[in-house]
mmCIF file of C-alpha atoms in Angstrom:
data_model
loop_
_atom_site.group_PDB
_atom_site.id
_atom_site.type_symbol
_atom_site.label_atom_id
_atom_site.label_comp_id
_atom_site.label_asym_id
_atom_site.label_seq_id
_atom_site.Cartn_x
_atom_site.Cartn_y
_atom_site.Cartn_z
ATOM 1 C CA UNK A 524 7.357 12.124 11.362
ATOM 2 C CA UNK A 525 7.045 8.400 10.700
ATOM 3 C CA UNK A 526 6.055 7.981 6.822
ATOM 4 C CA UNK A 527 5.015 4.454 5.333
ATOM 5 C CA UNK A 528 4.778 4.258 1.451
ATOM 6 C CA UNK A 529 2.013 1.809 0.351
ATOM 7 C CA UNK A 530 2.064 0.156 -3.326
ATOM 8 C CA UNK A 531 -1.437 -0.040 -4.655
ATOM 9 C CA UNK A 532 -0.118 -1.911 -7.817
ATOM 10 C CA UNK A 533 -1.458 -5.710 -8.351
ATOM 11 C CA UNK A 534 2.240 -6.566 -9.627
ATOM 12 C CA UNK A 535 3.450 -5.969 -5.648
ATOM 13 C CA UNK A 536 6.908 -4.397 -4.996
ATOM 14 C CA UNK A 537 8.617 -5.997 -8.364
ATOM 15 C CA UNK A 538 10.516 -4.450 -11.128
ATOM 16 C CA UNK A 539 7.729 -5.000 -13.256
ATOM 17 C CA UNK A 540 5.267 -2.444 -11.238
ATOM 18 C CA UNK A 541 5.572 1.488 -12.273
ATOM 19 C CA UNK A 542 3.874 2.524 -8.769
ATOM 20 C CA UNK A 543 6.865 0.516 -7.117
ATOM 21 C CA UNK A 544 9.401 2.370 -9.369
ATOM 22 C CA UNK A 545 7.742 5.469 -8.245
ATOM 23 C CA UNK A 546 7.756 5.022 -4.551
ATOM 24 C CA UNK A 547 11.341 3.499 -4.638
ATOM 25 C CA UNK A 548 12.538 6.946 -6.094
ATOM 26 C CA UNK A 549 10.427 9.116 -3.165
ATOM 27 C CA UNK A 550 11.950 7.196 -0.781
ATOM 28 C CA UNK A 551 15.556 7.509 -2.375
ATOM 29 C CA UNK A 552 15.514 11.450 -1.351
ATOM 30 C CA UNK A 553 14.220 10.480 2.038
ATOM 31 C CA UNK A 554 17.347 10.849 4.605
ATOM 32 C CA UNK A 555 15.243 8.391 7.043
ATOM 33 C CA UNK A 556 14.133 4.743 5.636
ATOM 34 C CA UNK A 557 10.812 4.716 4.684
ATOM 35 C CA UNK A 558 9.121 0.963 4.488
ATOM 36 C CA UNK A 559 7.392 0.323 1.193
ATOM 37 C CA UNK A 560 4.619 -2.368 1.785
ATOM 38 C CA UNK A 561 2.189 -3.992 -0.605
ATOM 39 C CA UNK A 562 -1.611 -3.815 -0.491
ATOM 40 C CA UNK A 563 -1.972 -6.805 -3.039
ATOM 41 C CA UNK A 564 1.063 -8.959 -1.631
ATOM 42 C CA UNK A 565 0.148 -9.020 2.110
ATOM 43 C CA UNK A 566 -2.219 -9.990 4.506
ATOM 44 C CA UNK A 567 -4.838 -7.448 4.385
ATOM 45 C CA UNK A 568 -5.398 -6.968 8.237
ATOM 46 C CA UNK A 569 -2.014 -7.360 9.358
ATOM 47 C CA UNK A 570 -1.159 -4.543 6.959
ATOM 48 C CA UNK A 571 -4.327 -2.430 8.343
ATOM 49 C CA UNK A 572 -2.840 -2.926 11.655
ATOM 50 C CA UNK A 573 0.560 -1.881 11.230
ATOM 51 C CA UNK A 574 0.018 1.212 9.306
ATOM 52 C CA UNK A 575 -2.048 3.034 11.718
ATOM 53 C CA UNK A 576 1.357 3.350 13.648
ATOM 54 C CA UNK A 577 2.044 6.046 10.833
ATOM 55 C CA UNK A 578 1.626 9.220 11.094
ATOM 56 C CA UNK A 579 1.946 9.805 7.402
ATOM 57 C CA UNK A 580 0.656 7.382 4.935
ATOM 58 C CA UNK A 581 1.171 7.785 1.300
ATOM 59 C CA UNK A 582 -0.413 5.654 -1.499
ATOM 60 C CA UNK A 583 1.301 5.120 -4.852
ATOM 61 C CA UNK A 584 -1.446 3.367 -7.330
ATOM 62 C CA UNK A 585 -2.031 2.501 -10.569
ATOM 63 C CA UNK A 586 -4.840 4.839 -12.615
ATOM 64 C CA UNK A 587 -6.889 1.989 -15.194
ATOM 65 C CA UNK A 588 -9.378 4.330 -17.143
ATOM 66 C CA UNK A 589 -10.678 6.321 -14.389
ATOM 67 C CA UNK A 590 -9.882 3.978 -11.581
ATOM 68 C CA UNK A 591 -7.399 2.696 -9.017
ATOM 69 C CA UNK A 592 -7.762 -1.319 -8.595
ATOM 70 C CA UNK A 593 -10.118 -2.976 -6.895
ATOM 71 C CA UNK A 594 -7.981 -4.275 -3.807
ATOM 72 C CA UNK A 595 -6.441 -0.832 -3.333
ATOM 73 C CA UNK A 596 -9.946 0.866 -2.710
ATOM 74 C CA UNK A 597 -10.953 -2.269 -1.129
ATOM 75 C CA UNK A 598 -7.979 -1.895 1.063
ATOM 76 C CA UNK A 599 -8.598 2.317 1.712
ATOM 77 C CA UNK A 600 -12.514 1.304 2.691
ATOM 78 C CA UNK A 601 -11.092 -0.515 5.571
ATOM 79 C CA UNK A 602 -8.990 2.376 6.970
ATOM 80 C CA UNK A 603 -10.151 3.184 10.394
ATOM 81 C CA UNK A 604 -11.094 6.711 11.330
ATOM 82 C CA UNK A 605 -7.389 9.066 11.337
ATOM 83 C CA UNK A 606 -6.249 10.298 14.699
ATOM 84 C CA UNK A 607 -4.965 13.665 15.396
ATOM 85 C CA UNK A 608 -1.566 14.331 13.561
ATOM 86 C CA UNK A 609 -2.197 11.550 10.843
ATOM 87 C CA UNK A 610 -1.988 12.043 7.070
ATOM 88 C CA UNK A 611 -2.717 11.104 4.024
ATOM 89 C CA UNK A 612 -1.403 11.301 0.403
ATOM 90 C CA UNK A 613 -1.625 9.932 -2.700
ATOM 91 C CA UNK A 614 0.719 9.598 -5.843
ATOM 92 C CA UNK A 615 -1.164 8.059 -8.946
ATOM 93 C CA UNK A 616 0.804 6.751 -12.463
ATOM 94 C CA UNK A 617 -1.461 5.847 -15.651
ATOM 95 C CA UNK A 618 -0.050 5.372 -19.056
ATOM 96 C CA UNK A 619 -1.988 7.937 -19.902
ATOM 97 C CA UNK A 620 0.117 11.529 -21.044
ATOM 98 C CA UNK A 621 -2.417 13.824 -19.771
ATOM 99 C CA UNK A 622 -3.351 14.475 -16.293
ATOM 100 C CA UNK A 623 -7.036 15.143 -16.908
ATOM 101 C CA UNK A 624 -8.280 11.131 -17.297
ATOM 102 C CA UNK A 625 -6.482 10.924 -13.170
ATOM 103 C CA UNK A 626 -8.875 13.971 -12.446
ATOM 104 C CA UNK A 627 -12.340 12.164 -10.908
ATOM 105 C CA UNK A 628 -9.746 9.653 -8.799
ATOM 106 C CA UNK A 629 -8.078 12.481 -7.539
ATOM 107 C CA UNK A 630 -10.757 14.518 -6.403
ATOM 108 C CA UNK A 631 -12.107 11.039 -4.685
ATOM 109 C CA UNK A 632 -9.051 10.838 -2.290
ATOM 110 C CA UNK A 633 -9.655 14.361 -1.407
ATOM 111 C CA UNK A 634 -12.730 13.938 -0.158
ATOM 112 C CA UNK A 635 -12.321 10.384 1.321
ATOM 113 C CA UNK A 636 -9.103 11.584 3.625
ATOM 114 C CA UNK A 637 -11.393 14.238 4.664
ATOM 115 C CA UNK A 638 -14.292 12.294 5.246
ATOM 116 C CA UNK A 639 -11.937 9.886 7.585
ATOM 117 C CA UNK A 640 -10.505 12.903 9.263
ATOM 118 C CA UNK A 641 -6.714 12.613 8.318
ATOM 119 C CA UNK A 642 -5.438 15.800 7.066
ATOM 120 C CA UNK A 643 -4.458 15.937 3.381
ATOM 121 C CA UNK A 644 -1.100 15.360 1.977
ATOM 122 C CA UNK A 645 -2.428 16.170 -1.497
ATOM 123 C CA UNK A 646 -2.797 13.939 -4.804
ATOM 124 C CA UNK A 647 0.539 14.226 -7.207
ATOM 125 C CA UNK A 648 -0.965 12.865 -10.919
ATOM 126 C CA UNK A 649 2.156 11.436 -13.350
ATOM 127 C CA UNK A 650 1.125 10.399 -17.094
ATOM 128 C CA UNK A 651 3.274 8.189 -19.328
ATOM 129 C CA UNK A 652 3.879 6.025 -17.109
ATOM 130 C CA UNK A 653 3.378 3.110 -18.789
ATOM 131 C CA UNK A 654 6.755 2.524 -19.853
ATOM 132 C CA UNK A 655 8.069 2.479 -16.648
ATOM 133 C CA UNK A 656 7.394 -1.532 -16.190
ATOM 134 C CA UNK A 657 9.154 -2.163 -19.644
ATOM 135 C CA UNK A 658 11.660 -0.010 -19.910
ATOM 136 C CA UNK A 659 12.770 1.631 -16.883
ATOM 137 C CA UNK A 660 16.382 2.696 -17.579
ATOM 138 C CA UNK A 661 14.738 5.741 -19.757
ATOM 139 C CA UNK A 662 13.220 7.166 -16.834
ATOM 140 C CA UNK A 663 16.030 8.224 -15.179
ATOM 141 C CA UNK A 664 15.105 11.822 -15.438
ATOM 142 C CA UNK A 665 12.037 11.061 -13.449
ATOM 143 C CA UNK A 666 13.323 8.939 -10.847
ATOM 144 C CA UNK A 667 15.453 11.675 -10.217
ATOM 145 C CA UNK A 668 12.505 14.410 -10.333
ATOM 146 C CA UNK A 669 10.648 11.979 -7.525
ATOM 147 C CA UNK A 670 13.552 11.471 -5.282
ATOM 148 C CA UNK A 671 14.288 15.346 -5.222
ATOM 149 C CA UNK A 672 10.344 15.699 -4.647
ATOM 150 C CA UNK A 673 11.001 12.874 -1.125
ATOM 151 C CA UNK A 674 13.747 15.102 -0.057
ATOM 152 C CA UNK A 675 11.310 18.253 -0.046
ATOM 153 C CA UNK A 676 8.086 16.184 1.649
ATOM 154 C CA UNK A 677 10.527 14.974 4.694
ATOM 155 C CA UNK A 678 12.221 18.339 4.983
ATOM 156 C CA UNK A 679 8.418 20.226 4.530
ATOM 157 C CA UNK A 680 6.364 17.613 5.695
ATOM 158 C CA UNK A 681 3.858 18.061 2.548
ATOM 159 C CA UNK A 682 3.588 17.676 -0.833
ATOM 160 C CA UNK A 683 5.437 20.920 -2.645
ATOM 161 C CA UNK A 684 3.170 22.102 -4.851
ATOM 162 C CA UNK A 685 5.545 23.362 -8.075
ATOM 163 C CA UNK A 686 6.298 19.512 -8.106
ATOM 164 C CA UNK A 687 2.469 18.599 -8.219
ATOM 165 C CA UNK A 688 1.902 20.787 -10.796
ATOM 166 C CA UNK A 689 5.095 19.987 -13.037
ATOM 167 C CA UNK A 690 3.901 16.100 -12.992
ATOM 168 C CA UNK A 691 0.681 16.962 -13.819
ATOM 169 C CA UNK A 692 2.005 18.667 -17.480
ATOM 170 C CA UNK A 693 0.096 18.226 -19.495
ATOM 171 C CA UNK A 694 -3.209 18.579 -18.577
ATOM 172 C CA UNK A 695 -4.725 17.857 -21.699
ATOM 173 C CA UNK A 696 -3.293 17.191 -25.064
ATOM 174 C CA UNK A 697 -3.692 19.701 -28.511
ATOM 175 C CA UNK A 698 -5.685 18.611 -31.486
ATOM 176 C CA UNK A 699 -2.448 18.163 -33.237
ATOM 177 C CA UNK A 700 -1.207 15.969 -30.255
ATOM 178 C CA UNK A 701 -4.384 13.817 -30.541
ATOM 179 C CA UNK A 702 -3.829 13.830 -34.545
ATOM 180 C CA UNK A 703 -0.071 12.769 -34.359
ATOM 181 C CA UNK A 704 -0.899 10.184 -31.773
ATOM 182 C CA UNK A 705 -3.428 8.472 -34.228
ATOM 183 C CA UNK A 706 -1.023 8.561 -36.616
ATOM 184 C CA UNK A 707 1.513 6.858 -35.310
ATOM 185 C CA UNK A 708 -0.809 4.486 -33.149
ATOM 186 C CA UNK A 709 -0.333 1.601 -35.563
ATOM 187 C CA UNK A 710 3.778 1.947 -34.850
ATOM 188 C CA UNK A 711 3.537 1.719 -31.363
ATOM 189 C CA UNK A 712 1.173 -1.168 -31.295
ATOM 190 C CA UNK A 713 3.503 -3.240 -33.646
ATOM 191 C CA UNK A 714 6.509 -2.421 -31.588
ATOM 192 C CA UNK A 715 4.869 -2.115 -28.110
ATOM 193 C CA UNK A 716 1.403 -3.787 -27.255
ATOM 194 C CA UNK A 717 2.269 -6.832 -30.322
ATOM 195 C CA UNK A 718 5.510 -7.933 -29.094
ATOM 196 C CA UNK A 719 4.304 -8.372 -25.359
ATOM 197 C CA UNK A 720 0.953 -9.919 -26.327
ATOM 198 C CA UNK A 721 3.364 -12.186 -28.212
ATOM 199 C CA UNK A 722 5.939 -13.137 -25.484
ATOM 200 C CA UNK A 723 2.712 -14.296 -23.284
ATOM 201 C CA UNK A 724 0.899 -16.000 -26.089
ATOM 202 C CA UNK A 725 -1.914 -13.538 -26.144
ATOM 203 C CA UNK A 726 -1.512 -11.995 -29.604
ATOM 204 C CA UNK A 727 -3.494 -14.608 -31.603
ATOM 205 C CA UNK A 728 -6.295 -14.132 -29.383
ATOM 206 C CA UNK A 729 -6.263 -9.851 -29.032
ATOM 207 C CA UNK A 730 -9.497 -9.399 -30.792
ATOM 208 C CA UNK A 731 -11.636 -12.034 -28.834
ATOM 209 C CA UNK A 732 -14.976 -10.824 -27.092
ATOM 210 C CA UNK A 733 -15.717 -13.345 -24.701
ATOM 211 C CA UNK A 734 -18.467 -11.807 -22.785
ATOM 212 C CA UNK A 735 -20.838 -11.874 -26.635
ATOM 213 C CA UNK A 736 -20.881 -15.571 -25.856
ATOM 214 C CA UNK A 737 -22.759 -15.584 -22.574
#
């Protein structure tokens, strides 16, 4: 069962990209090395080329409101046609906490490895992610979680689903969730979004609308 991990993230395979972190982990349960290759930091046809070798293909991606990034689909579009005994799966991170905004890209890749004939791996959904990039020493607990969840794909050959539906928690958030997080929005931006908009000279500039000048 020859399995090829494919980051969807524009950052490529850096510390900086939460889809890398991700697929690093997978693979760490893996007994067998497993290649992770990037969509955005290699020649597009080259890469097309050498992953149709795979049986198993699995796609760790970004989720920005509702969508995976543009070269990612771009790059999925220009799949060929799956032989017999080829898979597909997909693993998407968003900053998000609740599953539920991943829910119309998910259903997508569904449909679009059956429509290509590969059979279906399944779609794992994390949320609150978006820490991972900054901060990656506190997710220790789910690096772990993902490399125990590699260990069962090779051993199964499929996604397990009590691990599917564990990442997925929660589906949606409470009213008093949603209230909190209001709350305490104004915190987070000050010690979160501020200081990096800062640290690349962007802050000065956050509330500019460019596209009202054309």
């Amino acid at each position: 069962m020859k399995t090829i991990l494919l980051n969807g993230s524009p950052k490529g395979n850096t510390q900086s990209s939460g889809s890398y972190f991700l697929a690093k982990a997978f693979a760490s349960g893996m007994k067998e090395p497993c290649e992770i290759r990037s969509v955005y930091k290699e020649d597009r046809w080259e890469l097309l080329q050498y992953v149709s070798q795979f049986e198993r293909i699995i796609f760790f991606t970004p989720n920005y409101i509702h969508s995976i990034p543009a070269r990612t689909l771009d790059f999925l579009y220009a799949l060929p046609k799956g032989s017999e005994g080829q898979s597909l799966g997909f693993i998407i991170q968003s900053g998000y906490p609740e599953s539920a905004e991943s829910e119309i890209a998910g259903r997508f890749f569904k449909r679009f490895a059956s429509r290509l004939q590969y059979e279906y791996l399944g779609t794992v959904v994390k949320g609150e992610c978006a820490g991972l990039a900054i901060m990656p020493e506190k997710f220790g607990k789910l690096e772990k979680k993902f490399a125990e969840f590699g260990a069962l794909y090779e051993e199964r050959g499929f996604f397990d689903e009590t691990y599917v539906r564990d990442f997925a928690k929660p589906y949606t958030i409470s009213k008093p969730m949603a209230l909190l997080l209001n709350m305490t929005n104004p915190i987070g931006n000050i010690l979160g979004w501020h200081k990096i908009m800062k640290a690349n000279g962007a802050y000065d500039n956050r509330r500019d609308r460019p596209y009202l000048r054309l």
